[in-house]
Amino acid sequence: MASDNRPDPALGIFETMLVLGGHPVELGAHLARIAASLDAAYGAELPGTAGDLVRERSRGLELGRLRLNVIPAGAGLRCEAVASAVDPVIFFPDREHGAELRTVELGGGLGGDKWADRSALPVDEDGSTPLLLDRGGEVLEAGWANVFAARDGHLLTPRTDGRILPGIARAATIEIAAAAGIEVREGRLDRDELLSADEVFLTGSVRGIGPARSLDGVALGDDDRLSRLLAEELRRRWSGAG
């Protein structure tokens, strides 16, 4: 299903990735995703210099994020990369530093590409994290992350059907869960299901896996056994990727 929220394509498409020990994490997956988006949006190829640019900007950064922007420039595309340090408390955050979700209806969602034009997202004025809902209350994604709910030993997460970003940390989490024998159901997820879940957690390429503490001011479940298991393995995988 296509998004109703049309971004300005002149601003380009971006990727944000984790940097650990001077190395970009999951670089191949990030480059593949943005290359597919650029082909679909502009019918153009990702410049061949993008990977080297990312590696160069990552050097010397122990824990950080790198944003790769790809912008239309004349008949081609231009790459920019900006790296910055990350506060360690948001890297695989504990419950104290978990997200406080605030629901926002956004018909059709943000779509499956990371457009630089994020004007459809509400301004974060109170430190909360927007949780995007489609019409009728269907959960899509958080402003910067994919959403999972745990119930009775299995996981629920919205399907990647063009309305949400096919997150790289999301895919890794599903893969790790499958290897651990944890069932993951991809499909419709409603707000009320989050409120009744054993736990709700978010996945993102920089923060990893972290809990959601509340939804519209209501405390969420805190049985974090599944997320802790998944986070431990994902953190181990990423830490060994350099």
PDB file of C-alpha atoms in Angstrom, residues 13-237:
ATOM      1  CA  ILE A  13      17.397   9.797   0.341  1.00  0.00           C
ATOM      2  CA  PHE A  14      19.554   8.865   3.317  1.00  0.00           C
ATOM      3  CA  GLU A  15      20.814   5.997   5.444  1.00  0.00           C
ATOM      4  CA  THR A  16      21.859   6.141   9.082  1.00  0.00           C
ATOM      5  CA  MET A  17      24.202   3.454  10.336  1.00  0.00           C
ATOM      6  CA  LEU A  18      26.070   2.517  13.459  1.00  0.00           C
ATOM      7  CA  VAL A  19      29.818   2.993  13.764  1.00  0.00           C
ATOM      8  CA  LEU A  20      31.739   0.771  16.183  1.00  0.00           C
ATOM      9  CA  GLY A  21      35.485   0.900  16.612  1.00  0.00           C
ATOM     10  CA  GLY A  22      35.883   3.024  13.493  1.00  0.00           C
ATOM     11  CA  HIS A  23      33.915   0.630  11.284  1.00  0.00           C
ATOM     12  CA  PRO A  24      30.405   1.076   9.804  1.00  0.00           C
ATOM     13  CA  VAL A  25      28.140  -1.788  10.902  1.00  0.00           C
ATOM     14  CA  GLU A  26      25.986  -3.636   8.319  1.00  0.00           C
ATOM     15  CA  LEU A  27      27.449  -1.412   5.591  1.00  0.00           C
ATOM     16  CA  GLY A  28      26.577  -3.821   2.788  1.00  0.00           C
ATOM     17  CA  ALA A  29      22.928  -4.005   3.841  1.00  0.00           C
ATOM     18  CA  HIS A  30      22.655  -0.223   4.136  1.00  0.00           C
ATOM     19  CA  LEU A  31      24.209   0.365   0.727  1.00  0.00           C
ATOM     20  CA  ALA A  32      21.950  -2.260  -0.854  1.00  0.00           C
ATOM     21  CA  ARG A  33      18.838  -0.671   0.646  1.00  0.00           C
ATOM     22  CA  ILE A  34      19.663   2.867  -0.424  1.00  0.00           C
ATOM     23  CA  ALA A  35      20.722   1.638  -3.888  1.00  0.00           C
ATOM     24  CA  ALA A  36      17.292   0.015  -4.339  1.00  0.00           C
ATOM     25  CA  SER A  37      15.561   3.210  -3.195  1.00  0.00           C
ATOM     26  CA  LEU A  38      17.600   5.378  -5.565  1.00  0.00           C
ATOM     27  CA  ASP A  39      16.852   3.103  -8.496  1.00  0.00           C
ATOM     28  CA  ALA A  40      13.119   3.211  -7.743  1.00  0.00           C
ATOM     29  CA  ALA A  41      12.995   6.949  -7.053  1.00  0.00           C
ATOM     30  CA  TYR A  42      15.348   8.351  -9.679  1.00  0.00           C
ATOM     31  CA  GLY A  43      16.244   5.474 -11.989  1.00  0.00           C
ATOM     32  CA  ALA A  44      19.856   6.103 -11.014  1.00  0.00           C
ATOM     33  CA  GLU A  45      22.658   4.096  -9.448  1.00  0.00           C
ATOM     34  CA  LEU A  46      24.292   4.733  -6.096  1.00  0.00           C
ATOM     35  CA  PRO A  47      27.675   6.390  -6.820  1.00  0.00           C
ATOM     36  CA  GLY A  48      30.465   3.852  -6.589  1.00  0.00           C
ATOM     37  CA  THR A  49      32.358   6.088  -4.170  1.00  0.00           C
ATOM     38  CA  ALA A  50      29.691   5.807  -1.448  1.00  0.00           C
ATOM     39  CA  GLY A  51      31.223   2.865   0.412  1.00  0.00           C
ATOM     40  CA  ASP A  52      34.704   4.386   0.535  1.00  0.00           C
ATOM     41  CA  LEU A  53      33.269   7.703   1.713  1.00  0.00           C
ATOM     42  CA  VAL A  54      31.422   5.995   4.574  1.00  0.00           C
ATOM     43  CA  ARG A  55      34.518   4.062   5.641  1.00  0.00           C
ATOM     44  CA  GLU A  56      36.646   7.195   5.560  1.00  0.00           C
ATOM     45  CA  ARG A  57      34.199   9.216   7.691  1.00  0.00           C
ATOM     46  CA  SER A  58      33.886   6.347  10.193  1.00  0.00           C
ATOM     47  CA  ARG A  59      37.589   6.178  11.023  1.00  0.00           C
ATOM     48  CA  GLY A  60      38.487   7.168  14.568  1.00  0.00           C
ATOM     49  CA  LEU A  61      34.902   7.059  15.857  1.00  0.00           C
ATOM     50  CA  GLU A  62      34.560   4.505  18.649  1.00  0.00           C
ATOM     51  CA  LEU A  63      30.763   4.636  19.062  1.00  0.00           C
ATOM     52  CA  GLY A  64      28.698   6.769  16.753  1.00  0.00           C
ATOM     53  CA  ARG A  65      26.295   7.192  13.912  1.00  0.00           C
ATOM     54  CA  LEU A  66      26.962   8.016  10.309  1.00  0.00           C
ATOM     55  CA  ARG A  67      24.409   9.566   8.007  1.00  0.00           C
ATOM     56  CA  LEU A  68      24.870   9.027   4.287  1.00  0.00           C
ATOM     57  CA  ASN A  69      22.879  11.501   2.192  1.00  0.00           C
ATOM     58  CA  VAL A  70      22.421  10.949  -1.533  1.00  0.00           C
ATOM     59  CA  ILE A  71      21.056  14.005  -3.313  1.00  0.00           C
ATOM     60  CA  PRO A  72      20.089  14.667  -6.936  1.00  0.00           C
ATOM     61  CA  ALA A  73      22.696  16.895  -8.575  1.00  0.00           C
ATOM     62  CA  GLY A  74      22.225  17.777 -12.212  1.00  0.00           C
ATOM     63  CA  ALA A  75      21.949  14.573 -14.201  1.00  0.00           C
ATOM     64  CA  GLY A  76      23.428  12.439 -11.436  1.00  0.00           C
ATOM     65  CA  LEU A  77      23.606  11.938  -7.686  1.00  0.00           C
ATOM     66  CA  ARG A  78      25.919  13.416  -5.061  1.00  0.00           C
ATOM     67  CA  CYS A  79      26.931  11.734  -1.764  1.00  0.00           C
ATOM     68  CA  GLU A  80      27.536  13.396   1.578  1.00  0.00           C
ATOM     69  CA  ALA A  81      28.469  11.601   4.814  1.00  0.00           C
ATOM     70  CA  VAL A  82      28.427  13.058   8.320  1.00  0.00           C
ATOM     71  CA  ALA A  83      29.550  11.136  11.412  1.00  0.00           C
ATOM     72  CA  SER A  84      28.936  12.009  15.058  1.00  0.00           C
ATOM     73  CA  ALA A  85      29.397  10.398  18.455  1.00  0.00           C
ATOM     74  CA  VAL A  86      26.543   8.564  20.210  1.00  0.00           C
ATOM     75  CA  ASP A  87      25.757   8.708  23.909  1.00  0.00           C
ATOM     76  CA  PRO A  88      26.409   5.166  25.216  1.00  0.00           C
ATOM     77  CA  VAL A  89      23.150   5.191  27.220  1.00  0.00           C
ATOM     78  CA  ILE A  90      21.077   5.033  24.026  1.00  0.00           C
ATOM     79  CA  PHE A  91      23.060   2.106  22.601  1.00  0.00           C
ATOM     80  CA  PHE A  92      20.986  -0.955  23.541  1.00  0.00           C
ATOM     81  CA  PRO A  93      19.284   1.177  26.210  1.00  0.00           C
ATOM     82  CA  ASP A  94      17.943  -0.210  29.479  1.00  0.00           C
ATOM     83  CA  ARG A  95      14.379   0.369  30.646  1.00  0.00           C
ATOM     84  CA  GLU A  96      15.272   3.585  32.440  1.00  0.00           C
ATOM     85  CA  HIS A  97      16.264   5.030  29.074  1.00  0.00           C
ATOM     86  CA  GLY A  98      13.497   3.314  27.117  1.00  0.00           C
ATOM     87  CA  ALA A  99      11.143   5.068  24.714  1.00  0.00           C
ATOM     88  CA  GLU A 100       7.971   6.835  25.749  1.00  0.00           C
ATOM     89  CA  LEU A 101       5.687   6.387  22.760  1.00  0.00           C
ATOM     90  CA  ARG A 102       3.095   8.892  21.617  1.00  0.00           C
ATOM     91  CA  THR A 103       0.601   7.850  18.941  1.00  0.00           C
ATOM     92  CA  VAL A 104       0.284   9.908  15.771  1.00  0.00           C
ATOM     93  CA  GLU A 105      -2.032   9.022  12.896  1.00  0.00           C
ATOM     94  CA  LEU A 106      -0.239   9.145   9.544  1.00  0.00           C
ATOM     95  CA  GLY A 107      -2.357   7.603   6.815  1.00  0.00           C
ATOM     96  CA  GLY A 108      -0.272   5.335   4.604  1.00  0.00           C
ATOM     97  CA  GLY A 109       2.808   5.768   6.791  1.00  0.00           C
ATOM     98  CA  LEU A 110       6.188   7.114   5.744  1.00  0.00           C
ATOM     99  CA  GLY A 111       6.716   4.426   3.121  1.00  0.00           C
ATOM    100  CA  GLY A 112       9.577   2.031   2.555  1.00  0.00           C
ATOM    101  CA  ASP A 113      12.315   4.549   1.699  1.00  0.00           C
ATOM    102  CA  LYS A 114      14.300   6.901   3.947  1.00  0.00           C
ATOM    103  CA  TRP A 115      13.498  10.211   2.316  1.00  0.00           C
ATOM    104  CA  ALA A 116      15.480  13.153   3.649  1.00  0.00           C
ATOM    105  CA  ASP A 117      12.223  15.108   3.732  1.00  0.00           C
ATOM    106  CA  ARG A 118      10.807  14.048   7.117  1.00  0.00           C
ATOM    107  CA  SER A 119       8.311  16.904   7.365  1.00  0.00           C
ATOM    108  CA  ALA A 120       5.419  14.435   7.740  1.00  0.00           C
ATOM    109  CA  LEU A 121       6.757  13.496  11.179  1.00  0.00           C
ATOM    110  CA  PRO A 122       5.508  15.566  14.118  1.00  0.00           C
ATOM    111  CA  VAL A 123       7.955  17.787  15.960  1.00  0.00           C
ATOM    112  CA  ASP A 124       9.228  16.054  19.105  1.00  0.00           C
ATOM    113  CA  GLU A 125       8.635  18.671  21.796  1.00  0.00           C
ATOM    114  CA  ASP A 126       8.409  16.549  24.952  1.00  0.00           C
ATOM    115  CA  GLY A 127      11.079  13.900  24.478  1.00  0.00           C
ATOM    116  CA  SER A 128       8.558  11.273  23.417  1.00  0.00           C
ATOM    117  CA  THR A 129       8.927   9.027  20.376  1.00  0.00           C
ATOM    118  CA  PRO A 130       6.144   9.204  17.763  1.00  0.00           C
ATOM    119  CA  LEU A 131       4.395   5.891  17.117  1.00  0.00           C
ATOM    120  CA  LEU A 132       2.833   6.035  13.684  1.00  0.00           C
ATOM    121  CA  LEU A 133      -0.635   4.572  13.230  1.00  0.00           C
ATOM    122  CA  ASP A 134      -2.477   4.079   9.979  1.00  0.00           C
ATOM    123  CA  ARG A 135      -6.159   4.852   9.768  1.00  0.00           C
ATOM    124  CA  GLY A 136      -8.129   2.594  12.090  1.00  0.00           C
ATOM    125  CA  GLY A 137      -5.388   2.352  14.701  1.00  0.00           C
ATOM    126  CA  GLU A 138      -3.046  -0.095  12.961  1.00  0.00           C
ATOM    127  CA  VAL A 139       0.522   0.211  14.261  1.00  0.00           C
ATOM    128  CA  LEU A 140       3.134   0.973  11.591  1.00  0.00           C
ATOM    129  CA  GLU A 141       6.487   1.998  13.102  1.00  0.00           C
ATOM    130  CA  ALA A 142       8.100   4.462  15.457  1.00  0.00           C
ATOM    131  CA  GLY A 143       9.623   7.663  14.141  1.00  0.00           C
ATOM    132  CA  TRP A 144      13.106   6.117  14.083  1.00  0.00           C
ATOM    133  CA  ALA A 145      12.535   2.396  14.639  1.00  0.00           C
ATOM    134  CA  ASN A 146      10.527  -0.732  13.928  1.00  0.00           C
ATOM    135  CA  VAL A 147       8.168  -2.064  16.581  1.00  0.00           C
ATOM    136  CA  PHE A 148       7.859  -5.512  18.160  1.00  0.00           C
ATOM    137  CA  ALA A 149       5.434  -6.813  20.771  1.00  0.00           C
ATOM    138  CA  ALA A 150       6.020  -9.970  22.807  1.00  0.00           C
ATOM    139  CA  ARG A 151       3.163 -12.159  23.948  1.00  0.00           C
ATOM    140  CA  ASP A 152       3.204 -15.690  25.386  1.00  0.00           C
ATOM    141  CA  GLY A 153       6.721 -16.397  24.133  1.00  0.00           C
ATOM    142  CA  HIS A 154       6.307 -15.205  20.534  1.00  0.00           C
ATOM    143  CA  LEU A 155       6.769 -11.884  18.735  1.00  0.00           C
ATOM    144  CA  LEU A 156       4.416  -9.733  16.689  1.00  0.00           C
ATOM    145  CA  THR A 157       5.607  -7.022  14.294  1.00  0.00           C
ATOM    146  CA  PRO A 158       4.006  -5.035  11.448  1.00  0.00           C
ATOM    147  CA  ARG A 159       4.608  -6.448   7.992  1.00  0.00           C
ATOM    148  CA  THR A 160       6.809  -4.630   5.482  1.00  0.00           C
ATOM    149  CA  ASP A 161       4.195  -3.862   2.837  1.00  0.00           C
ATOM    150  CA  GLY A 162       5.395  -0.508   1.552  1.00  0.00           C
ATOM    151  CA  ARG A 163       4.076   1.569   4.451  1.00  0.00           C
ATOM    152  CA  ILE A 164       7.102   1.125   6.732  1.00  0.00           C
ATOM    153  CA  LEU A 165      10.854   0.977   6.414  1.00  0.00           C
ATOM    154  CA  PRO A 166      12.223  -2.569   6.045  1.00  0.00           C
ATOM    155  CA  GLY A 167      14.635  -2.062   8.911  1.00  0.00           C
ATOM    156  CA  ILE A 168      18.058  -3.700   8.895  1.00  0.00           C
ATOM    157  CA  ALA A 169      18.012  -4.195  12.671  1.00  0.00           C
ATOM    158  CA  ARG A 170      14.457  -5.529  12.290  1.00  0.00           C
ATOM    159  CA  ALA A 171      15.619  -8.164   9.796  1.00  0.00           C
ATOM    160  CA  ALA A 172      18.531  -9.153  12.030  1.00  0.00           C
ATOM    161  CA  THR A 173      16.215  -9.448  15.036  1.00  0.00           C
ATOM    162  CA  ILE A 174      13.839 -11.730  13.136  1.00  0.00           C
ATOM    163  CA  GLU A 175      16.774 -13.873  11.996  1.00  0.00           C
ATOM    164  CA  ILE A 176      18.137 -14.172  15.540  1.00  0.00           C
ATOM    165  CA  ALA A 177      14.686 -14.998  16.902  1.00  0.00           C
ATOM    166  CA  ALA A 178      14.219 -17.752  14.329  1.00  0.00           C
ATOM    167  CA  ALA A 179      17.597 -19.272  15.218  1.00  0.00           C
ATOM    168  CA  ALA A 180      16.551 -19.253  18.882  1.00  0.00           C
ATOM    169  CA  GLY A 181      13.237 -20.977  18.131  1.00  0.00           C
ATOM    170  CA  ILE A 182      11.142 -17.867  18.828  1.00  0.00           C
ATOM    171  CA  GLU A 183       8.134 -17.530  16.543  1.00  0.00           C
ATOM    172  CA  VAL A 184       7.752 -14.160  14.804  1.00  0.00           C
ATOM    173  CA  ARG A 185       4.384 -13.251  13.300  1.00  0.00           C
ATOM    174  CA  GLU A 186       4.411 -10.454  10.734  1.00  0.00           C
ATOM    175  CA  GLY A 187       1.011  -8.880  10.223  1.00  0.00           C
ATOM    176  CA  ARG A 188      -1.518  -6.430  11.570  1.00  0.00           C
ATOM    177  CA  LEU A 189      -0.699  -5.048  15.005  1.00  0.00           C
ATOM    178  CA  ASP A 190      -3.087  -2.709  16.798  1.00  0.00           C
ATOM    179  CA  ARG A 191      -2.517  -0.162  19.536  1.00  0.00           C
ATOM    180  CA  ASP A 192      -4.506  -2.212  22.039  1.00  0.00           C
ATOM    181  CA  GLU A 193      -2.229  -5.180  21.413  1.00  0.00           C
ATOM    182  CA  LEU A 194       0.740  -3.105  22.481  1.00  0.00           C
ATOM    183  CA  LEU A 195      -1.025  -2.125  25.692  1.00  0.00           C
ATOM    184  CA  SER A 196      -1.726  -5.773  26.549  1.00  0.00           C
ATOM    185  CA  ALA A 197       1.657  -7.174  25.435  1.00  0.00           C
ATOM    186  CA  ASP A 198       4.178  -8.727  27.826  1.00  0.00           C
ATOM    187  CA  GLU A 199       6.667  -6.199  26.467  1.00  0.00           C
ATOM    188  CA  VAL A 200       7.119  -3.795  23.568  1.00  0.00           C
ATOM    189  CA  PHE A 201      10.523  -3.035  22.125  1.00  0.00           C
ATOM    190  CA  LEU A 202      12.009  -1.052  19.265  1.00  0.00           C
ATOM    191  CA  THR A 203      14.768  -1.941  16.812  1.00  0.00           C
ATOM    192  CA  GLY A 204      16.992   0.525  14.991  1.00  0.00           C
ATOM    193  CA  SER A 205      20.354   0.548  13.268  1.00  0.00           C
ATOM    194  CA  VAL A 206      22.026   2.875  15.788  1.00  0.00           C
ATOM    195  CA  ARG A 207      20.263   2.107  19.064  1.00  0.00           C
ATOM    196  CA  GLY A 208      19.945  -1.629  18.514  1.00  0.00           C
ATOM    197  CA  ILE A 209      17.135  -3.144  20.596  1.00  0.00           C
ATOM    198  CA  GLY A 210      15.563  -1.156  23.396  1.00  0.00           C
ATOM    199  CA  PRO A 211      12.359  -1.207  25.465  1.00  0.00           C
ATOM    200  CA  ALA A 212       9.320   1.009  25.102  1.00  0.00           C
ATOM    201  CA  ARG A 213       8.279   2.107  28.594  1.00  0.00           C
ATOM    202  CA  SER A 214       4.917   3.706  27.923  1.00  0.00           C
ATOM    203  CA  LEU A 215       2.302   4.426  25.277  1.00  0.00           C
ATOM    204  CA  ASP A 216       0.373   7.692  25.527  1.00  0.00           C
ATOM    205  CA  GLY A 217       1.261   7.865  29.199  1.00  0.00           C
ATOM    206  CA  VAL A 218       0.211   4.290  30.007  1.00  0.00           C
ATOM    207  CA  ALA A 219       2.939   1.951  31.287  1.00  0.00           C
ATOM    208  CA  LEU A 220       3.760  -0.970  29.001  1.00  0.00           C
ATOM    209  CA  GLY A 221       4.628  -4.535  30.004  1.00  0.00           C
ATOM    210  CA  ASP A 222       8.112  -5.034  31.420  1.00  0.00           C
ATOM    211  CA  ASP A 223       8.713  -8.769  30.940  1.00  0.00           C
ATOM    212  CA  ASP A 224      11.921  -8.283  28.967  1.00  0.00           C
ATOM    213  CA  ARG A 225      13.144 -11.868  28.748  1.00  0.00           C
ATOM    214  CA  LEU A 226      12.823 -12.085  24.966  1.00  0.00           C
ATOM    215  CA  SER A 227      14.248  -8.668  24.165  1.00  0.00           C
ATOM    216  CA  ARG A 228      17.240  -9.203  26.482  1.00  0.00           C
ATOM    217  CA  LEU A 229      18.056 -12.495  24.766  1.00  0.00           C
ATOM    218  CA  LEU A 230      17.767 -10.936  21.302  1.00  0.00           C
ATOM    219  CA  ALA A 231      19.676  -7.807  22.280  1.00  0.00           C
ATOM    220  CA  GLU A 232      22.557  -9.813  23.695  1.00  0.00           C
ATOM    221  CA  GLU A 233      22.982 -11.729  20.452  1.00  0.00           C
ATOM    222  CA  LEU A 234      22.544  -8.695  18.198  1.00  0.00           C
ATOM    223  CA  ARG A 235      25.072  -6.722  20.218  1.00  0.00           C
ATOM    224  CA  ARG A 236      27.527  -9.629  20.017  1.00  0.00           C
ATOM    225  CA  ARG A 237      27.016  -9.862  16.257  1.00  0.00           C
TER     226      ARG A 237
END
